[in-house]
Coordinates of C-alpha atoms in Angstrom, one line a residue:
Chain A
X1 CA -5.8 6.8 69.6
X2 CA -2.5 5.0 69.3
X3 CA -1.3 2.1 69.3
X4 CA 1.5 1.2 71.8
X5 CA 4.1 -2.1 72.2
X6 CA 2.9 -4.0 74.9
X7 CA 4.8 -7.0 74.9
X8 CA 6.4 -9.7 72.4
X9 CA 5.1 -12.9 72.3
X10 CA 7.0 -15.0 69.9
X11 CA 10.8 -14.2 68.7
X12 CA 12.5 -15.7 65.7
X13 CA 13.2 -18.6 67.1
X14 CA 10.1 -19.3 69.5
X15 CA 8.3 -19.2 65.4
X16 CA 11.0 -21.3 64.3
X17 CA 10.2 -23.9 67.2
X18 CA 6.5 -23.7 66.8
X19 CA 6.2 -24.0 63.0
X20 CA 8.9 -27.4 63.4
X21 CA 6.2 -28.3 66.2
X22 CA 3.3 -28.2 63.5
X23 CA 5.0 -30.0 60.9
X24 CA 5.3 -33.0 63.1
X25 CA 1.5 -32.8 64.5
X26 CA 0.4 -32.8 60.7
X27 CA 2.5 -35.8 60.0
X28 CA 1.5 -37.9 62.8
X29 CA -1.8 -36.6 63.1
X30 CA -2.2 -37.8 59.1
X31 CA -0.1 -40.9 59.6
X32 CA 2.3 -39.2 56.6
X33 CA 2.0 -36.6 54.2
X34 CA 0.2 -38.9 51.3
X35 CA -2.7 -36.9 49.9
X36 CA -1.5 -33.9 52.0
X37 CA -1.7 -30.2 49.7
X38 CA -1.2 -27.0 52.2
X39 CA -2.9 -23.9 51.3
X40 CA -2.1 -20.5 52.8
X41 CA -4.7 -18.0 53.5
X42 CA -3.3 -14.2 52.0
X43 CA -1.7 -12.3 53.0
X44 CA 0.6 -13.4 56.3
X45 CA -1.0 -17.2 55.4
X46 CA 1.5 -17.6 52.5
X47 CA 5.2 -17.4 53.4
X48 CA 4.2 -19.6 56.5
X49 CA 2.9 -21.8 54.4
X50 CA 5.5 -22.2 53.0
X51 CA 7.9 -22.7 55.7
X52 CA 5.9 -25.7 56.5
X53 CA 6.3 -26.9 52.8
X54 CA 10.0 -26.9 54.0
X55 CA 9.7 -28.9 56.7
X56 CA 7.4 -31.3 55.7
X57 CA 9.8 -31.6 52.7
X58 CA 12.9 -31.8 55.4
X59 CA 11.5 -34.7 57.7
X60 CA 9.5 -36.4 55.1
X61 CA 11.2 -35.9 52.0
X62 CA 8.0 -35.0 50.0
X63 CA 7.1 -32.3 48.0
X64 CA 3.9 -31.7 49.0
X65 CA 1.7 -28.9 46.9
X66 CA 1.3 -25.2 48.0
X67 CA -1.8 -22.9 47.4
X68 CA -3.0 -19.5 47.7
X69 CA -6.3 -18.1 48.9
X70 CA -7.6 -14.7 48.3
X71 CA -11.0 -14.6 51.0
X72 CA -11.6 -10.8 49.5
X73 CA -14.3 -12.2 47.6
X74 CA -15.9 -13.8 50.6
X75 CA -15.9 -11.9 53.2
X76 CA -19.3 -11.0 54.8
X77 CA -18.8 -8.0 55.9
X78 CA -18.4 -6.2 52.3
X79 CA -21.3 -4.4 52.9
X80 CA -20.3 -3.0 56.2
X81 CA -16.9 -1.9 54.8
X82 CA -16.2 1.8 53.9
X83 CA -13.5 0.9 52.0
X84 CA -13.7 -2.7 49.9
X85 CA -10.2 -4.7 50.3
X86 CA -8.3 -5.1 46.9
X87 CA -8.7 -8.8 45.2
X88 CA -5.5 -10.9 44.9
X89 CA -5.5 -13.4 42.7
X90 CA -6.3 -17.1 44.3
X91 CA -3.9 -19.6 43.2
X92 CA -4.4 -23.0 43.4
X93 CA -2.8 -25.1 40.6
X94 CA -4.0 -28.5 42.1
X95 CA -7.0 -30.1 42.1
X96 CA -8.3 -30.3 45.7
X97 CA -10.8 -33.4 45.4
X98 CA -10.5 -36.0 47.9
X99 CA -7.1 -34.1 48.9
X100 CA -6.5 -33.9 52.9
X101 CA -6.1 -29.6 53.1
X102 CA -3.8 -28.1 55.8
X103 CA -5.2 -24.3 55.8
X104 CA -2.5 -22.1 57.0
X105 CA -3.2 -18.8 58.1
X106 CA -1.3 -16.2 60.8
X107 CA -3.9 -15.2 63.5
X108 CA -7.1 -17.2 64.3
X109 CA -9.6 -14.5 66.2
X110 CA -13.2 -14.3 65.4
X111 CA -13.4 -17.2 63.1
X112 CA -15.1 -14.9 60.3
X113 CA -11.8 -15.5 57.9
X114 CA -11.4 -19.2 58.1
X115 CA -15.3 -19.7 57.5
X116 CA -14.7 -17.6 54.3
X117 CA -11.5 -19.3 53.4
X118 CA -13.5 -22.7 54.1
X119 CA -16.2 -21.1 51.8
X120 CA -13.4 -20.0 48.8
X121 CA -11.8 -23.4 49.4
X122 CA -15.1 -25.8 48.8
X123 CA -16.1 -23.5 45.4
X124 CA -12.7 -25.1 43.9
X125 CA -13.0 -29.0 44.6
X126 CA -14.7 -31.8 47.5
X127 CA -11.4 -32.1 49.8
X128 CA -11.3 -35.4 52.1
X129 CA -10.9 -32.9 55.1
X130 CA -10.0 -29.4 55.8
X131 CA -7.3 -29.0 59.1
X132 CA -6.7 -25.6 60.2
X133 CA -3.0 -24.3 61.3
X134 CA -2.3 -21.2 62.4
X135 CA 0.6 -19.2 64.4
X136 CA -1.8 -17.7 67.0
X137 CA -5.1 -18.3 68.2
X138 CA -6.4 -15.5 70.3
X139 CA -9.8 -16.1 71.6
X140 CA -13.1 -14.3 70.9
X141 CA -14.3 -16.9 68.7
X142 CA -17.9 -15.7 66.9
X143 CA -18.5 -18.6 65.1
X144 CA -17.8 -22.3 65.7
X145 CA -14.3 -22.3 64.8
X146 CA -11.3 -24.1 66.1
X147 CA -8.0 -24.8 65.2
X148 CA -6.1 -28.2 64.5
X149 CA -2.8 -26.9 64.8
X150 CA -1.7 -23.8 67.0
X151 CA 1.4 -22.5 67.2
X152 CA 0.6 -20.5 70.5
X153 CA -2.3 -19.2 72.5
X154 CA -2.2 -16.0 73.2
X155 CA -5.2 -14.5 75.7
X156 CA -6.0 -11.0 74.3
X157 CA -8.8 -8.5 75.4
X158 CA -10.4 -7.1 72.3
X159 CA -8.9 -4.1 72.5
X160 CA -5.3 -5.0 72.2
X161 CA -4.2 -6.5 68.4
X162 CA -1.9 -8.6 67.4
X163 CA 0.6 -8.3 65.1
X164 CA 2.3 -10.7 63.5
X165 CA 5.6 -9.9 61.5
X166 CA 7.3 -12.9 59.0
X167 CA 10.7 -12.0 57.2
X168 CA 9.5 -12.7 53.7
X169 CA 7.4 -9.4 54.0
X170 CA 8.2 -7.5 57.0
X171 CA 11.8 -8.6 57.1
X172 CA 11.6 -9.9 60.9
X173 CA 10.3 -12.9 62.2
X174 CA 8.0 -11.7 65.4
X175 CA 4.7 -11.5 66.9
X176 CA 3.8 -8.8 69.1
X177 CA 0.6 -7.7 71.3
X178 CA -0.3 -3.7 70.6
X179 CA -2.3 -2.2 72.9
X180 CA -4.5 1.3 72.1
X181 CA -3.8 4.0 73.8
X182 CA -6.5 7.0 74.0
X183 CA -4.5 10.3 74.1
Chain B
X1 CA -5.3 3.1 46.7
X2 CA -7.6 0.4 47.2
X3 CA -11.0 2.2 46.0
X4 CA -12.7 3.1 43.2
X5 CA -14.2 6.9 44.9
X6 CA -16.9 7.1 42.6
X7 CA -20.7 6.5 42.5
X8 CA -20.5 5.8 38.4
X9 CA -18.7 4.9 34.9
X10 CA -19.7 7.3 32.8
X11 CA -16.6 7.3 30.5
X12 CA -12.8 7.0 30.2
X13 CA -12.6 10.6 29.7
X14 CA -13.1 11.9 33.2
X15 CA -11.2 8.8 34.6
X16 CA -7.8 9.1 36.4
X17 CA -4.9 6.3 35.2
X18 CA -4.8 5.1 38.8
X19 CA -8.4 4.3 38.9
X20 CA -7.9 2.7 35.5
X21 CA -5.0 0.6 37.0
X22 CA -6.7 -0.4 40.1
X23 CA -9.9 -1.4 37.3
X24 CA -7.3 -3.3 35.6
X25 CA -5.3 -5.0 38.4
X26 CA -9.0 -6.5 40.3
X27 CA -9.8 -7.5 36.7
X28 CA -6.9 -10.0 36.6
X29 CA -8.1 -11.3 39.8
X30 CA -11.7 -11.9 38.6
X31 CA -10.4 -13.6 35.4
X32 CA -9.0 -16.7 37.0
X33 CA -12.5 -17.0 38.9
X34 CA -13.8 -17.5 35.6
X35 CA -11.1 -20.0 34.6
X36 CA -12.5 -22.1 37.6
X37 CA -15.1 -24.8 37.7
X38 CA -17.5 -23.3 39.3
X39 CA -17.6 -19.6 38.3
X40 CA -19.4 -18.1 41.6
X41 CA -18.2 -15.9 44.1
X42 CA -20.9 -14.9 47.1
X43 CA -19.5 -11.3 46.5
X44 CA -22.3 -9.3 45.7
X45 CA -25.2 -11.4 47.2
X46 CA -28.3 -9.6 47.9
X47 CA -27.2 -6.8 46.1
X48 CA -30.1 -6.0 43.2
X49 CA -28.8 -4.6 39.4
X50 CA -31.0 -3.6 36.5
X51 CA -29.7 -4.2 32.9
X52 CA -31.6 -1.6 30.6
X53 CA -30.6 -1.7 27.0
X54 CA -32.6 0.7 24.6
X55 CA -30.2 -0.6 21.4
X56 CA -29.9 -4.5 20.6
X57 CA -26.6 -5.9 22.1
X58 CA -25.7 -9.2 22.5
X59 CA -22.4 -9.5 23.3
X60 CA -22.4 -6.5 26.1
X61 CA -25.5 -7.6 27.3
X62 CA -24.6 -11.2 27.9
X63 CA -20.9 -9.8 29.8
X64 CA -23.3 -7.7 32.1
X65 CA -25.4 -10.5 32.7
X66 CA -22.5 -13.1 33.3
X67 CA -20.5 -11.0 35.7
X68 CA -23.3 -10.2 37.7
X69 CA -24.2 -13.8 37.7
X70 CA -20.8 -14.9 38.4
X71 CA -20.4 -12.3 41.3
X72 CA -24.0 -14.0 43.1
X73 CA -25.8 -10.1 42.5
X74 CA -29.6 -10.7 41.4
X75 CA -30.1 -8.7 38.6
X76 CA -32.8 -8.2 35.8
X77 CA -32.7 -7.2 32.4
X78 CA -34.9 -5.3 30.4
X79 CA -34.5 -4.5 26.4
X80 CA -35.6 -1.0 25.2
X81 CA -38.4 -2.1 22.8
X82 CA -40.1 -4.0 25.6
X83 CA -40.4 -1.3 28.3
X84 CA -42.7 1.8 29.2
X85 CA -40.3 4.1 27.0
X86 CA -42.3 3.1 24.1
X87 CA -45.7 3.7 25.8
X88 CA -44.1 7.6 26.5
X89 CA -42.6 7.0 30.0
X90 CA -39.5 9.2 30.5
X91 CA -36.2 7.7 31.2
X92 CA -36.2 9.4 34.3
X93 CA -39.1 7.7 35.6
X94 CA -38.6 4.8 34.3
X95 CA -35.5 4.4 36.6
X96 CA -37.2 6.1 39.5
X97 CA -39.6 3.2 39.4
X98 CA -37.1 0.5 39.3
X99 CA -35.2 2.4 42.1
X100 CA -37.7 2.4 44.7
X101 CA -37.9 -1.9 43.8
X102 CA -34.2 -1.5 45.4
X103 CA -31.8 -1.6 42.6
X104 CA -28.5 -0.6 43.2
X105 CA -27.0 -0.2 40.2
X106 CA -28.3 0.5 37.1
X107 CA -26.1 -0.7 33.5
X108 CA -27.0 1.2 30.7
X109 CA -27.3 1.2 26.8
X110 CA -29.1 4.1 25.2
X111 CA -29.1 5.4 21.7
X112 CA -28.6 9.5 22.9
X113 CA -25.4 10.7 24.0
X114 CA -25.0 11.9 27.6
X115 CA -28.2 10.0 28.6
X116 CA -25.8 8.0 31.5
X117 CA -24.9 11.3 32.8
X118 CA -28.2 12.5 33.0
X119 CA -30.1 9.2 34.4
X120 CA -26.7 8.9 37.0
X121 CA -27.3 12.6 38.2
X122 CA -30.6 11.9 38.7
X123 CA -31.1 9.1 40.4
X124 CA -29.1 7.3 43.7
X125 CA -27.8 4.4 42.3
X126 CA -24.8 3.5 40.7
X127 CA -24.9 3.9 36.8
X128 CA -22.8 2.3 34.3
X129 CA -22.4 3.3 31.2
X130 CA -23.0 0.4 28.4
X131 CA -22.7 2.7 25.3
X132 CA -24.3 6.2 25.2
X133 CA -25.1 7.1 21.4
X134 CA -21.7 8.4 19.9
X135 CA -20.1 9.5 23.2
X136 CA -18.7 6.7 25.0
X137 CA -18.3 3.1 25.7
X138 CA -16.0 2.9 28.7
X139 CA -16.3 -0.9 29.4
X140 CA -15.4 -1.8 26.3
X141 CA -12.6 0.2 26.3
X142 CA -11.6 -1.3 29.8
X143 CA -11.6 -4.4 28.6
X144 CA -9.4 -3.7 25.1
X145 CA -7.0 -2.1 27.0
X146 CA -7.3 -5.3 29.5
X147 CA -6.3 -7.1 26.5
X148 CA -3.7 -5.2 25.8
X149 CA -2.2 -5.2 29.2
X150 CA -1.8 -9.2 29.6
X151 CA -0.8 -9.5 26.1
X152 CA 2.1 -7.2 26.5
X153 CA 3.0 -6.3 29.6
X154 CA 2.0 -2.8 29.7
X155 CA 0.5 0.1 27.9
X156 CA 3.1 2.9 28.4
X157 CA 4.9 3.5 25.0
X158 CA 2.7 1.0 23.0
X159 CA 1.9 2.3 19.8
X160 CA -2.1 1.7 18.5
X161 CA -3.8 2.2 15.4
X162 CA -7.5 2.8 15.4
X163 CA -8.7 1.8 11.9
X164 CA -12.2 2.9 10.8
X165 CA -15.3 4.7 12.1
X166 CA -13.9 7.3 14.5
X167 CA -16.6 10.0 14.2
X168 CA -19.7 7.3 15.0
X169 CA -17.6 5.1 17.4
X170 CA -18.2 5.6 21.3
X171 CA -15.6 2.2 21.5
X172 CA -12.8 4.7 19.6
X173 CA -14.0 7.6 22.1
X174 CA -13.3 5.4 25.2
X175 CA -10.3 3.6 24.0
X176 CA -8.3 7.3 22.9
X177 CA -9.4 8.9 26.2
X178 CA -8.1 5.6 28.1
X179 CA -4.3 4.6 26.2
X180 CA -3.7 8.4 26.1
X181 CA -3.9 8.5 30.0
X182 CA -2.2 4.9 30.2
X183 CA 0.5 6.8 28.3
X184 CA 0.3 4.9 24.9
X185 CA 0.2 6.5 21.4
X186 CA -2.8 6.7 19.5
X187 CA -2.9 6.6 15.6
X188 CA -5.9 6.8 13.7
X189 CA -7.2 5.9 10.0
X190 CA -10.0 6.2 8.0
X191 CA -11.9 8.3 5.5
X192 CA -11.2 12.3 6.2
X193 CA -15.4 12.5 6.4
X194 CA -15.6 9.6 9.2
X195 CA -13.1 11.6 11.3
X196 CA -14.6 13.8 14.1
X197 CA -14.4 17.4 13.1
X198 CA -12.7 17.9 16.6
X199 CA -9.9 15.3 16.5
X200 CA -7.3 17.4 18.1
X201 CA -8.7 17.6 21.2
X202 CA -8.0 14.0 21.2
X203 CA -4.5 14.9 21.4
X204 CA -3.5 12.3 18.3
X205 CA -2.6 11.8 15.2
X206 CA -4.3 11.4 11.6
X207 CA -3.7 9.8 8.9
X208 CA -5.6 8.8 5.7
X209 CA -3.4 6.1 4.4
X210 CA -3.9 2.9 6.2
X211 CA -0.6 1.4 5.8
X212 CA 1.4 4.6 6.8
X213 CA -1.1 4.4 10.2
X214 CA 0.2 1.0 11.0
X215 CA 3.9 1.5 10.8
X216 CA 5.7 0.0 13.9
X217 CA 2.5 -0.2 15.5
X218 CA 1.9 -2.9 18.3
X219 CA -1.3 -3.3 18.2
X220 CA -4.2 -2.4 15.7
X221 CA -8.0 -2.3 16.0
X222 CA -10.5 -2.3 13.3
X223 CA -13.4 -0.9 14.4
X224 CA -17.1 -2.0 12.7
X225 CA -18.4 0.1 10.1
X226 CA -21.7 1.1 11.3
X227 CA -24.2 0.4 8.8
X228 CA -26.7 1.5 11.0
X229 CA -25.2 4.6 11.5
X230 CA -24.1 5.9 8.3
X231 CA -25.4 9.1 7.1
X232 CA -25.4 9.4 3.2
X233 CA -22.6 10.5 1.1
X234 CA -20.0 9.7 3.9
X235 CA -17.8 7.0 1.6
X236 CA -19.4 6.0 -1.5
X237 CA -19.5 2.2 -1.1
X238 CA -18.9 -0.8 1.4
X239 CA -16.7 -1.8 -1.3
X240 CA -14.5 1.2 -1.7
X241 CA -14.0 0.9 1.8
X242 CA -13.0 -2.6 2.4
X243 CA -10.6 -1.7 -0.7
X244 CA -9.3 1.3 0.8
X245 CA -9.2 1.0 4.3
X246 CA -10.1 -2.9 5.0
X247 CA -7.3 -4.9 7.7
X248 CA -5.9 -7.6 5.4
X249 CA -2.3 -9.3 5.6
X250 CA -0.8 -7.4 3.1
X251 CA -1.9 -4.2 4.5
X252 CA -0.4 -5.1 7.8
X253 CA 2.9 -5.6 6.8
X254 CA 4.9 -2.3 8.1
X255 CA 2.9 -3.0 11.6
X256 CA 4.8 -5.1 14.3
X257 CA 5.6 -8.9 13.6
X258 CA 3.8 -9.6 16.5
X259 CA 0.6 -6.8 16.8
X260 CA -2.2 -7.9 18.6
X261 CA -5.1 -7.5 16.0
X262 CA -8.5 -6.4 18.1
X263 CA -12.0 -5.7 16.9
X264 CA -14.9 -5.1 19.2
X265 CA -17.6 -7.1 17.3
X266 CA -19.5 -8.0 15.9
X267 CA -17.7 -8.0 12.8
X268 CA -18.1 -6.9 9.2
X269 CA -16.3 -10.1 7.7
X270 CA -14.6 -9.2 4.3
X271 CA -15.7 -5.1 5.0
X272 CA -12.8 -3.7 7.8
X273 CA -10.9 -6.4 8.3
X274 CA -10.8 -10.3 6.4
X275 CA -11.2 -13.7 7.9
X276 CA -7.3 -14.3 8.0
X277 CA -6.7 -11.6 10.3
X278 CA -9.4 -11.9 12.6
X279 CA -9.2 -15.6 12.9
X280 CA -5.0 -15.6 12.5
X281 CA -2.5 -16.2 15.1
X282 CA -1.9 -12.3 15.9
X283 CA -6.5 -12.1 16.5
X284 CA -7.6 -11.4 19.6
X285 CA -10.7 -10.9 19.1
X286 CA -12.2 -13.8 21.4
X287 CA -9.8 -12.6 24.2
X288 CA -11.3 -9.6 24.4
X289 CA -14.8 -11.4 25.2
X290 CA -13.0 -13.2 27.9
X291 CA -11.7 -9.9 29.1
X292 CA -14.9 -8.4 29.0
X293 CA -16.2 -10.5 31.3
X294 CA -13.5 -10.0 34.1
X295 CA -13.5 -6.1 33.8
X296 CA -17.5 -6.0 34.4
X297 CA -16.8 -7.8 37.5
X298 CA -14.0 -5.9 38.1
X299 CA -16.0 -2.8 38.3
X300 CA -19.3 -4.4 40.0
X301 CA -17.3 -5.3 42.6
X302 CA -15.6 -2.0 43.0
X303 CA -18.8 -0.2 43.0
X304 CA -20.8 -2.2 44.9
X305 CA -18.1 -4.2 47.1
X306 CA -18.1 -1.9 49.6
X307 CA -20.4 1.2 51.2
X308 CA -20.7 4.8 50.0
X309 CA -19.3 7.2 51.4
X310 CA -21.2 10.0 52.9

């Protein structure tokens, strides 16, 4: 099996667009940034995160707080795993009670990591309200899950993946859909 | 790589320094769970351990029984003088028994050498090691080198002086085995007859004067004199010792301003090392607790995080 480039769904810019997009959603949608902290799920969570840290800081003129959230040690399929993921540190150098958290992650797909990141997040503080942003939302939800902020929908079929690449670790800004190819 | 490919931790000796680093690096991660306010993770629910001790501990014991508690595992303990061994049940059967209630992993502490490799070859579950007679202590010396490593940075090129004990001392066992393959220097002191009569194959150095041992070093460890352990005629008093080869200020001087003093408890106060070193500014005695702590996570969650291979 390999996997082969099947189409690109978001360029530099199209990310660019879409992230500016969310940054205005979260500041309407919360009538401002008071109480606002953002919190990006590991690993492709983080540097968008931050981009939206940016933003918020370029139309609003606030600093607003940024965390990070290892899930390793949440994930419910440990068990099921041959090989365990390594634990990152979780950073979160804020308290989170009665705070309004923006959860920022890359790809939304079966729900499964944003239940564990809602999980991580609640064992550190009582926030007001958790909003979920994220780049792409695929489909093929397993658990009631939905996001508050999407950058694009992509449809996928189960079998295709998609890969999202951000310039603070891959170098390039893209997202792409791979399909498997059996040889 | 991401996975600790092992069933057991048996001892530092047989361990490679990239498993030791990947023990070390998840062990960071697990410390600033237990800086939180609520110090529970749902890692390891459902999964069953069994604490045997057959030799008092309290401060081993309690780590075991926090991390596992911290990491949402259920686990039971059971203390040697309380269980079927004294009513002539073998070890072996003993654990059999608890194996077929669904344990998992199995942490233990017994007073014969080698007894972890023989219960871990014998039954399925995981085994860890919690002190086997004079052979090894590999947590412990996980967690001093834990210490170590976020007190300075690294262990490559570090120089440390092992003070005390070394012939009865599984902690010294684990600790040479473990900086030697992190790359640091070990030095050791202590009377010639508490020195294991097969020290080179330690690969370090000896020396009988205590202040020549300590020279440049950056970090020194007393070890506890084991009262318990002491066959006759070894040193001639507790007093000639602390004179001797006791930690105190002045006999720290040639070491490193700023060497990390460690002991792995509980301590002999006034016999291997004095009050103003272990409770001084250079003491990090209460760090390595802490640390303790973290690596037993550490290493339940890389033993039982994931499935075994076939």
């Amino acid at each position: 099996m390999t996997l082969t480039h099947k189409a690109t769904v978001m360029d530099e810019k199209a990310i660019r667009q879409a992230l500016r997009r969310i940054a205005h959603e979260i500041i309407e949608r919360n009538k401002g940034t008071e109480n606002i902290v953002l919190v990006g799920v590991r690993k492709r969570g983080v540097p968008l995160a931050g981009r939206l840290q940016a933003l918020l800081k370029e139309i609003e003129s606030t600093d607003i707080p940024l965390g990070i959230l290892d899930i390793t040690l949440y994930r419910d399929d440990l068990s099921q795993r041959q090989d365990q993921p390594q634990v990152h540190t979780t950073d979160v150098p804020f308290d989170l009670n009665d705070k309004h958290v923006i959860m920022v992650d890359d790809v939304l797909y079966t729900g499964r990591t944003t239940r564990a990141a809602m999980d991580a997040l609640i064992d550190l503080g009582r926030p007001a309200s958790i909003q979920l942003a994220v780049l792409i939302d695929r489909g093929h939800r397993e658990l009631p899950i939905r996001a508050d902020y999407v950058g694009k929908n992509v449809p996928t079929s189960r079998s295709e993946q998609v890969e999202v690449k951000v310039s603070e670790i891959d170098e390039i800004d893209r997202v792409d859909i791979l399909g498997v190819t059996r040889d | 790589m991401q996975t600790l490919r092992r069933k057991d931790i048996l001892g530092l000796e047989e361990m490679s320094a990239e498993e030791i680093t990947l023990i070390l690096e998840t062990a960071r991660s697990m410390r600033e769970i237990m800086q939180r306010k609520i110090k529970k993770v749902p890692t390891l629910r459902g999964r069953s351990i069994l604490n045997l001790f057959y030799e008092p501990s309290t401060r081993t014991k309690a780590s075991f029984e926090l991390a596992q508690k911290y990491m949402s595992a259920d686990s039971v303990s059971v203390a040697g003088a309380s269980s079927s061994l004294t009513k002539g049940e073998t070890l072996k059967d003993t654990v059999r028994n608890v194996e077929v209630m669904g344990v998992e992993c199995v942490i233990m502490r017994h007073p014969v050498s080698g007894s972890a490799y023989y219960l871990a070859h014998n039954v399925e579950a995981s085994v860890i090691n919690a002190g086997d007679g004079m052979h090894e202590h590999p947590t412990q010396g996980l967690l001093d080198m834990f210490t170590i490593w976020e007190k300075k940075g690294r262990l490559e090129k570090l120089k440390v002086t092992i003070v005390g004990d070394i012939r009865h001392s599984r902690v010294a066992r684990s600790n040479i085995w473990g900086l030697k393959k992190m790359g640091a220097e070990v030095v050791v002191a202590g009377p010639p007859t508490l020195m294991p009569p097969d020290l080179e194959v330690f690969g370090i150095n000896f020396c009988s004067n205590v202040e020549d041992a300590v020279e440049d070093a950056d970090v020194v460890m007393a070890l506890r004199l084991q009262k318990e352990r002491q066959e006759s005629g070894l040193f001639p008093s507790l007093r000639e010792y602390a004179e001797l080869y006791g930690l105190n200020t002045q006999r720290l001087k040639k070491a490193k301003e700023d060497a990390l003093i460690m002991h792995p408890g509980p301590m002999n106060r006034g016999i291997e090392i004095t009050s103003e070193l272990a409770d001084g500014p250079n003491s990090v005695v209460l760090e390595q607790v802490t640390g303790g702590v973290a690596v037993r996570m550490a290493l339940l969650y890389l033993l039982l995080g994931g499935t075994k291979e076939e």
